Coordinates of C-alpha atoms in Angstrom, one line a residue:
M1 CA 0.0 0.0 0.0
L2 CA 1.3 3.5 -0.9
S3 CA -0.8 5.4 1.6
V4 CA -3.4 5.0 4.3
D5 CA -6.0 7.3 5.8
L6 CA -6.4 8.1 9.5
A7 CA -8.9 5.3 10.1
A8 CA -6.5 2.7 8.7
R9 CA -3.6 4.1 10.7
K10 CA -5.7 3.6 13.9
L11 CA -6.0 -0.1 12.9
G12 CA -2.2 -0.4 12.7
L13 CA -1.8 -0.3 9.0
R14 CA 1.1 1.7 7.5
P15 CA 2.4 2.6 4.0
G16 CA 4.3 -0.5 2.7
T17 CA 2.0 -3.0 4.3
P18 CA 1.3 -5.8 1.7
V19 CA -2.3 -5.6 0.4
A20 CA -2.9 -9.4 0.9
K21 CA -1.9 -9.1 4.6
A22 CA -4.2 -6.0 5.1
Q23 CA -7.1 -7.8 3.5
A24 CA -6.6 -10.9 5.6
L25 CA -6.6 -8.8 8.8
Y26 CA -9.5 -6.6 7.8
P27 CA -11.7 -8.1 5.1
D28 CA -13.9 -5.0 4.9
L29 CA -11.0 -2.7 4.1
V30 CA -11.7 -0.4 1.2
L31 CA -8.9 -0.3 -1.4
M32 CA -8.4 2.1 -4.3
D33 CA -5.9 1.9 -7.1
A34 CA -3.1 4.4 -6.9
D35 CA -3.1 7.3 -9.4
P36 CA 0.3 9.0 -9.3
E37 CA -0.3 11.0 -12.4
G38 CA -3.7 12.3 -11.0
D39 CA -2.0 13.1 -7.7
R40 CA 0.7 15.1 -9.4
L41 CA -1.9 17.1 -11.4
G42 CA -3.9 17.7 -8.3
L43 CA -0.8 19.0 -6.5
E44 CA 0.0 21.3 -9.4
K45 CA -3.5 22.7 -9.4
L46 CA -3.2 23.3 -5.6
A47 CA 0.1 24.9 -6.2
L48 CA -1.4 27.4 -8.7
W49 CA -4.2 28.1 -6.1
F50 CA -1.6 29.0 -3.5
Q51 CA 0.4 31.0 -6.1
H52 CA -2.6 33.2 -6.8
R53 CA -3.4 33.8 -3.1
I54 CA -0.2 33.6 -1.1
T55 CA 3.2 33.9 -2.9
P56 CA 4.5 33.8 -6.5
I57 CA 7.1 31.1 -5.8
V58 CA 5.3 27.8 -5.3
A59 CA 6.6 24.4 -6.3
V60 CA 5.4 20.8 -5.9
D61 CA 7.2 18.9 -3.2
T62 CA 6.3 15.3 -4.2
P63 CA 4.6 13.1 -3.3
D64 CA 2.3 15.0 -0.9
G65 CA 3.4 18.5 -0.3
L66 CA 4.1 22.0 -1.6
V67 CA 7.0 24.3 -1.0
L68 CA 6.4 28.1 -0.9
D69 CA 9.0 30.9 -0.7
T70 CA 7.0 33.5 1.1
T71 CA 9.8 36.0 1.5
G72 CA 8.4 39.4 0.6
A73 CA 4.8 38.2 0.5
D74 CA 4.0 37.2 4.2
H75 CA 3.4 40.8 5.2
L76 CA 0.4 40.9 2.9
H77 CA -1.2 38.2 5.1
G78 CA -0.5 39.7 8.5
G79 CA 2.8 38.0 9.1
E80 CA 4.1 34.4 9.0
L81 CA 2.1 32.9 11.8
P82 CA -1.3 34.3 10.7
M83 CA -0.5 33.3 7.1
L84 CA 0.1 29.7 8.2
K85 CA -3.1 29.6 10.2
D86 CA -5.1 30.9 7.3
M87 CA -3.5 28.4 5.0
V88 CA -4.3 25.4 7.2
H89 CA -7.8 26.7 7.9
R90 CA -8.5 27.0 4.1
M91 CA -7.2 23.5 3.6
A92 CA -9.4 22.2 6.4
G93 CA -12.4 23.9 4.8
A94 CA -11.6 22.0 1.6
G95 CA -11.5 18.7 3.5
F96 CA -7.7 18.3 3.8
R97 CA -5.6 17.8 7.0
A98 CA -2.5 19.9 6.5
K99 CA 0.7 20.9 8.4
A100 CA 2.6 24.1 7.7
V101 CA 6.0 25.2 8.7
V102 CA 8.1 28.3 8.0
A103 CA 11.9 27.7 8.1
D104 CA 15.0 29.1 6.5
T105 CA 15.4 26.2 4.0
W106 CA 13.3 23.9 1.9
G107 CA 14.9 20.9 3.6
A108 CA 14.2 22.1 7.1
A109 CA 10.6 23.0 6.3
H110 CA 10.0 19.7 4.5
A111 CA 11.4 17.7 7.5
L112 CA 9.5 19.6 10.2
A113 CA 6.2 19.6 8.3
R114 CA 6.2 15.9 7.9
Y115 CA 8.0 14.6 11.0
G116 CA 7.6 17.5 13.5
R117 CA 5.1 17.4 16.3
L118 CA 3.4 20.8 15.6
A119 CA 0.8 21.3 12.9
I120 CA 1.8 25.0 12.6
A121 CA 5.3 26.3 13.4
V122 CA 7.6 29.2 12.6
V123 CA 11.3 28.2 13.2
P124 CA 13.7 31.1 14.0
S125 CA 16.9 31.3 12.0
D126 CA 19.1 30.3 14.9
K127 CA 17.0 27.3 15.9
T128 CA 17.1 25.3 12.7
T129 CA 19.9 23.0 13.9
S130 CA 18.2 22.2 17.2
A131 CA 14.8 21.8 15.6
L132 CA 16.1 19.1 13.2
A133 CA 18.4 17.3 15.6
D134 CA 15.7 14.9 17.0
L135 CA 14.0 14.1 13.7
P136 CA 14.4 10.7 12.0
V137 CA 16.9 10.5 9.1
E138 CA 13.9 9.8 6.8
A139 CA 13.1 13.5 7.0
L140 CA 16.2 14.3 4.9
R141 CA 14.7 13.0 1.7
L142 CA 17.3 10.3 1.4
P143 CA 16.8 7.2 -0.8
S144 CA 15.5 4.1 0.9
P145 CA 18.8 2.1 0.5
I146 CA 20.7 4.8 2.4
I147 CA 18.1 4.9 5.2
E148 CA 18.3 1.2 5.5
G149 CA 22.1 1.3 5.5
L150 CA 22.1 4.0 8.3
A151 CA 19.7 1.8 10.3
T152 CA 22.2 -1.1 10.2
L153 CA 24.8 1.4 11.7
G154 CA 22.3 2.3 14.5
V155 CA 21.9 5.9 13.2
S156 CA 18.2 6.9 13.2
R157 CA 18.3 10.7 14.1
I158 CA 19.6 13.7 12.2
G159 CA 21.6 15.1 15.1
P160 CA 23.9 12.1 15.5
L161 CA 24.2 11.8 11.7
A162 CA 25.2 15.4 11.3
A163 CA 28.0 14.9 13.9
M164 CA 29.6 12.0 12.1
P165 CA 32.7 12.5 9.9
R166 CA 31.7 13.2 6.3
A167 CA 34.5 11.2 4.5
P168 CA 33.5 7.7 5.7
L169 CA 29.8 8.4 5.0
A170 CA 30.6 9.6 1.5
L171 CA 32.8 6.6 0.9
R172 CA 30.1 4.2 1.9
F173 CA 26.8 6.0 0.8
G174 CA 27.9 8.5 -1.8
P175 CA 27.4 12.3 -1.7
D176 CA 23.7 12.4 -1.0
I177 CA 23.9 12.5 2.8
A178 CA 26.3 15.5 2.8
R179 CA 24.2 17.3 0.2
R180 CA 20.9 16.8 2.0
L181 CA 22.4 17.9 5.4
D182 CA 23.9 21.0 3.8
Q183 CA 20.6 21.9 2.1
A184 CA 18.6 21.4 5.3
F185 CA 21.0 23.5 7.4
G186 CA 21.4 26.2 4.8
R187 CA 25.0 25.6 3.8
M188 CA 24.0 24.8 0.2
G189 CA 21.3 26.5 -1.9
E190 CA 18.4 24.7 -3.3
A191 CA 16.5 26.3 -6.2
I192 CA 12.7 26.3 -6.1
V193 CA 11.3 26.1 -9.7
P194 CA 7.8 27.6 -9.4
V195 CA 4.8 26.3 -11.3
R196 CA 3.5 28.7 -13.9
P197 CA -0.2 29.7 -14.5
V198 CA -1.5 29.2 -18.0
D199 CA -0.3 31.8 -20.4
P200 CA 0.3 34.8 -18.1
V201 CA 1.4 38.2 -19.4
E202 CA 5.2 38.1 -18.7
V203 CA 8.2 40.1 -19.6
S204 CA 11.9 39.5 -18.6
R205 CA 15.3 41.0 -18.8
N206 CA 18.7 39.1 -18.8
F207 CA 21.9 40.9 -17.7
A208 CA 25.3 40.4 -19.1
E209 CA 26.7 41.5 -15.7
P210 CA 24.9 40.8 -12.4
I211 CA 23.2 43.8 -10.9
G212 CA 22.6 44.6 -7.2
A213 CA 22.3 48.3 -6.5
A214 CA 18.8 49.5 -5.6
E215 CA 19.0 52.3 -8.2
T216 CA 19.8 49.8 -10.9
I217 CA 16.9 47.5 -9.9
A218 CA 14.5 50.5 -9.9
K219 CA 15.8 51.5 -13.4
Y220 CA 15.0 48.1 -14.9
I221 CA 11.7 47.9 -13.1
G222 CA 10.9 51.2 -14.9
K223 CA 11.7 49.5 -18.2
L224 CA 9.8 46.3 -17.6
V225 CA 6.5 47.8 -16.4
P226 CA 5.6 49.6 -19.6
L227 CA 6.2 46.4 -21.6
L228 CA 3.9 44.5 -19.3
C229 CA 1.2 47.2 -19.5
Q230 CA 1.5 47.1 -23.3
G231 CA 0.8 43.3 -23.2
L232 CA -2.1 43.8 -20.8
D233 CA -3.5 46.5 -23.1
E234 CA -3.5 44.2 -26.1
R235 CA -5.6 41.7 -24.1
G236 CA -7.9 44.3 -22.7
Q237 CA -6.8 43.4 -19.1
G238 CA -5.6 45.1 -16.0
V239 CA -3.3 43.6 -13.4
R240 CA -4.6 42.7 -9.9
R241 CA -1.5 40.9 -8.7
L242 CA 2.0 41.6 -9.9
D243 CA 5.1 39.4 -9.2
L244 CA 8.7 40.4 -9.8
L245 CA 11.1 37.5 -9.7
L246 CA 14.8 38.2 -9.4
H247 CA 17.0 35.3 -10.2
R248 CA 20.4 35.5 -8.4
V249 CA 23.7 34.1 -9.6
D250 CA 23.7 31.6 -6.7
S251 CA 20.5 30.0 -8.0
R252 CA 18.2 31.5 -5.4
T253 CA 15.2 33.6 -6.3
E254 CA 14.0 36.8 -4.6
A255 CA 10.4 37.8 -5.1
I256 CA 8.3 40.9 -4.8
R257 CA 4.5 40.8 -4.8
V258 CA 2.1 43.8 -5.0
A259 CA -1.6 43.7 -5.3
T260 CA -4.2 46.2 -6.4
A261 CA -7.8 46.7 -5.4
M262 CA -9.1 46.8 -9.0
P263 CA -7.6 46.0 -12.4
V264 CA -4.8 48.5 -13.2
R265 CA -2.4 49.1 -16.0
D266 CA -1.1 52.5 -15.0
V267 CA 2.7 52.5 -15.6
K268 CA 3.5 55.1 -12.9
R269 CA 1.4 53.5 -10.2
L270 CA 2.7 49.9 -10.8
T271 CA 6.3 51.2 -11.0
R272 CA 6.0 53.0 -7.7
L273 CA 4.4 50.1 -5.9
L274 CA 7.2 47.8 -7.0
C275 CA 10.0 50.3 -6.2
E276 CA 8.7 50.7 -2.7
K277 CA 9.5 47.0 -2.1
I278 CA 13.1 47.2 -3.4
E279 CA 14.5 47.5 0.2
T280 CA 13.2 44.0 1.0
I281 CA 15.4 42.4 -1.8
N282 CA 18.6 40.7 -0.9
P283 CA 20.6 40.7 -4.1
G284 CA 23.3 38.4 -2.7
F285 CA 26.2 38.2 -5.2
G286 CA 24.1 39.8 -7.9
I287 CA 20.9 39.4 -10.0
E288 CA 21.3 38.0 -13.4
R289 CA 17.6 37.9 -14.6
M290 CA 14.4 39.8 -13.8
V291 CA 11.0 38.4 -14.6
L292 CA 7.8 40.5 -14.2
I293 CA 4.6 38.5 -14.3
A294 CA 0.9 39.5 -14.1
S295 CA 0.0 36.5 -12.0
L296 CA -3.6 37.7 -11.7
A297 CA -5.2 39.8 -14.4
E298 CA -8.8 40.7 -15.0
P299 CA -10.8 42.3 -17.9
M300 CA -10.6 46.1 -17.8
D301 CA -13.2 48.3 -19.5
R302 CA -12.1 51.3 -21.4
R303 CA -13.4 54.5 -19.9
Q304 CA -13.8 57.8 -21.6
T305 CA -12.1 60.7 -19.8
V306 CA -14.7 63.1 -18.3
S307 CA -14.3 66.7 -19.4
S308 CA -14.3 69.2 -16.5
L309 CA -16.6 71.4 -18.7
I310 CA -19.3 68.8 -18.6
A311 CA -19.0 67.1 -15.2
E312 CA -16.6 66.6 -12.3
E313 CA -14.7 63.4 -12.4
E314 CA -15.2 61.1 -9.4
A315 CA -12.4 61.0 -7.0
D316 CA -10.2 57.9 -7.5
V317 CA -8.9 56.6 -4.1
S318 CA -7.7 53.3 -5.5
D319 CA -4.1 54.5 -5.7
L320 CA -4.1 55.4 -2.0
I321 CA -5.7 52.1 -1.1
D322 CA -3.2 50.1 -3.1
T323 CA -0.3 52.0 -1.4
L324 CA -1.7 51.4 2.1
A325 CA -2.6 47.7 1.4
N326 CA 0.9 46.9 0.1
R327 CA 2.4 48.5 3.2
V328 CA 0.2 47.1 6.0
G329 CA -1.3 44.1 4.3
T330 CA -4.6 43.6 2.4
Q331 CA -6.2 42.0 5.5
A332 CA -5.7 45.2 7.5
L333 CA -7.5 47.4 5.0
Y334 CA -11.3 46.8 4.8
R335 CA -14.7 48.4 5.3
F336 CA -17.9 47.1 6.8
A337 CA -20.9 46.0 4.9
P338 CA -24.4 45.2 6.2
V339 CA -25.6 41.6 6.6
E340 CA -29.2 40.6 7.0
S341 CA -29.2 39.6 10.7
D342 CA -31.2 40.6 13.8
L343 CA -28.3 40.1 16.1
P344 CA -26.0 43.2 16.1
E345 CA -22.7 41.2 16.1
R346 CA -23.8 39.4 13.0
S347 CA -25.3 42.4 11.2
F348 CA -22.0 43.3 9.5
C349 CA -19.0 41.8 7.7
R350 CA -15.6 42.9 6.5
V351 CA -15.3 43.4 2.7
P352 CA -12.4 44.8 0.6
A353 CA -12.1 48.5 0.6
L354 CA -13.3 48.9 -3.0
A355 CA -15.9 46.2 -3.0
P356 CA -19.2 47.1 -4.8
E357 CA -21.7 48.9 -2.7
E358 CA -24.4 46.7 -1.1
T359 CA -28.0 47.2 -1.7
K360 CA -28.9 46.2 1.8
D361 CA -28.7 48.6 4.7
W362 CA -28.7 48.5 8.5
P363 CA -32.1 48.9 10.3
E364 CA -32.9 52.4 11.2
H365 CA -36.0 52.0 13.5
W366 CA -33.7 52.0 16.5
P367 CA -30.4 54.0 16.7
R368 CA -27.3 51.8 17.2
P369 CA -23.7 52.6 18.0
T370 CA -21.4 53.0 15.0
R371 CA -18.8 50.7 16.6
L372 CA -19.5 47.7 18.9
L373 CA -17.2 46.3 21.6
A374 CA -15.3 43.2 20.4
R375 CA -17.4 41.2 22.8
P376 CA -20.3 42.2 25.1
E377 CA -18.8 42.9 28.5
P378 CA -20.8 41.9 31.6
V379 CA -21.9 44.7 34.0
Q380 CA -23.7 44.8 37.3
A381 CA -27.0 46.6 37.0
M382 CA -30.3 47.0 38.8
A383 CA -33.7 47.6 37.2
E384 CA -37.0 48.1 38.9
L385 CA -39.2 46.0 36.5
P386 CA -38.4 43.5 33.7
D387 CA -39.2 46.0 31.0
Q388 CA -37.5 49.0 32.7
P389 CA -34.0 50.3 32.0
P390 CA -31.4 50.0 34.8
L391 CA -31.2 52.7 37.5
F392 CA -27.4 52.3 37.6
F393 CA -24.7 49.9 36.3
I394 CA -21.1 49.2 37.2
W395 CA -18.7 48.7 34.3
R396 CA -15.0 48.2 34.7
G397 CA -15.1 49.1 38.4
V398 CA -16.9 52.5 37.8
R399 CA -20.5 53.0 39.1
R400 CA -22.6 55.0 36.7
K401 CA -26.0 56.4 37.6
V402 CA -28.5 56.4 34.7
K403 CA -30.0 59.9 34.0
C404 CA -32.3 58.9 31.1
A405 CA -32.9 55.9 28.9
D406 CA -34.8 54.6 25.9
G407 CA -36.0 51.1 25.2
P408 CA -36.4 48.2 25.3
E409 CA -35.6 47.0 21.7
R410 CA -36.2 43.3 21.8
V411 CA -34.0 41.1 19.6
F412 CA -34.7 37.4 19.2
G413 CA -32.3 34.7 18.3
E414 CA -32.0 33.3 14.8
W415 CA -33.9 30.1 15.3
W416 CA -33.2 28.8 11.8
K417 CA -29.5 28.6 12.5
N418 CA -29.5 26.3 15.6
D419 CA -31.8 25.0 18.2
A420 CA -30.1 26.9 21.0
E421 CA -31.5 30.2 19.6
L422 CA -35.1 29.1 19.5
T423 CA -36.0 30.8 22.8
I424 CA -33.3 33.4 23.5
A425 CA -34.0 37.1 23.6
R426 CA -32.3 40.3 24.4
D427 CA -33.7 43.6 25.6
Y428 CA -31.5 46.6 24.4
F429 CA -31.5 50.0 26.1
R430 CA -29.9 53.3 25.2
V431 CA -28.9 54.9 28.4
E432 CA -27.2 58.2 29.4
D433 CA -25.3 58.6 32.7
T434 CA -25.1 61.8 34.8
S435 CA -21.8 62.8 33.0
G436 CA -23.5 62.8 29.6
E437 CA -21.9 59.6 28.2
R438 CA -24.2 57.3 26.3
F439 CA -24.1 53.5 26.3
W440 CA -25.9 50.5 24.7
L441 CA -26.8 47.9 27.3
Y442 CA -28.8 44.7 27.0
R443 CA -30.3 42.1 29.3
A444 CA -29.8 38.5 28.2
G445 CA -33.4 37.4 28.5
D446 CA -36.8 38.9 28.8
G447 CA -36.5 39.4 32.6
E448 CA -39.1 36.7 33.4
H449 CA -38.4 33.4 31.8
G450 CA -35.1 31.6 32.5
E451 CA -35.1 29.8 29.1
T452 CA -34.7 33.1 27.3
G453 CA -31.3 33.9 28.8
S454 CA -29.2 34.3 31.9
Q455 CA -31.0 37.6 32.8
G456 CA -27.6 39.2 33.2
W457 CA -26.7 42.7 31.9
F458 CA -24.1 43.4 29.3
L459 CA -22.5 46.5 27.7
H460 CA -22.4 46.0 23.9
G461 CA -21.5 49.5 22.5
I462 CA -20.8 53.1 23.2
F463 CA -22.4 56.0 21.4
G464 CA -20.0 58.7 20.2

């Protein structure tokens, strides 16, 4: 057997178990023919999916993984750890169990993702050696005969193997052990050849002499962007995601990724967005080739320029939004849109800053705060009757006497979502204390029946 699922592993089956033996032990075992070509194509499609959403440098790490070079792209996703969590969450939503590790080298990330204990991990640069030391030698991507030979010597972990003299190992097993150790510990480079989307708009420039100065890189960015925009114009497209790949003389690849909120082929804007990222490039001993790829392009309608004699042209803030998004990350720049829900915390969602305007709107029959607290905070309050506002409440250790109030606004649970919300209710009140501050309070329940809620009081928002 080439692979087994989690249920089969719990039965004690492992890859390599003879099929006849497995069927003899478990007659009801479900077997499917292996499809290596189909698996490879599936991995390539998944690699393209990650390339569109995470980073431009994605390669297939057979037989069951992907390797991504996220240098220069992780900031667009809130940092390395939030990026990994989002990746694993997306894979879980698609029905896959995944592990994700960020490390300095392909070899280290490969080893820790498959043989490490953590499902999500970010390994600091100075911890690579210690992180790999206790992993089995199988994690080094060595051929099976070498692994079997090391087992006969009693070597099963990477740490002891790395401490052994190189010459006897090379004499007995060849150069593979030293090469894999050097790749894992970063002493030898390992090129990542990324997959390519189908027929992207792409321009490139080769250099007779390697370049490395920031001014020189900016100069050639200024020459490549107009050529790319010309190709986009011929297709009637605008770029949404732009990747600049810089191939160094030591076979490593640096990458810059910029994104735009809407399709763009403005030469000045794209040049400026790319040049702002030059400081993140490590040219090493020099860059011998630059490739500029429109990794995500969309149709772009031609628009007639509006004459100031006829009408005023609408303000275009997309340039500002693109600049901010590429500095702080696309996830940190958003706006709120209404959602059809009675519960206040469910009545909005985050959408991209330039997403189309929604036709829905928030209810206006009762005023609500513009901003809610991240979570309703419990308060101590006293009310005379179930349908009366509180006379005072204590929030964060401060006692506030209610001067005037309005309400209640009764909100019921959304019974069609789950049974627990069939009977719950909230009574919301707008209250103003003696100092003039206004708050949005609610009681969890109708004040009479225990099944409608805990009858406790909560602060949900503050009016400006």
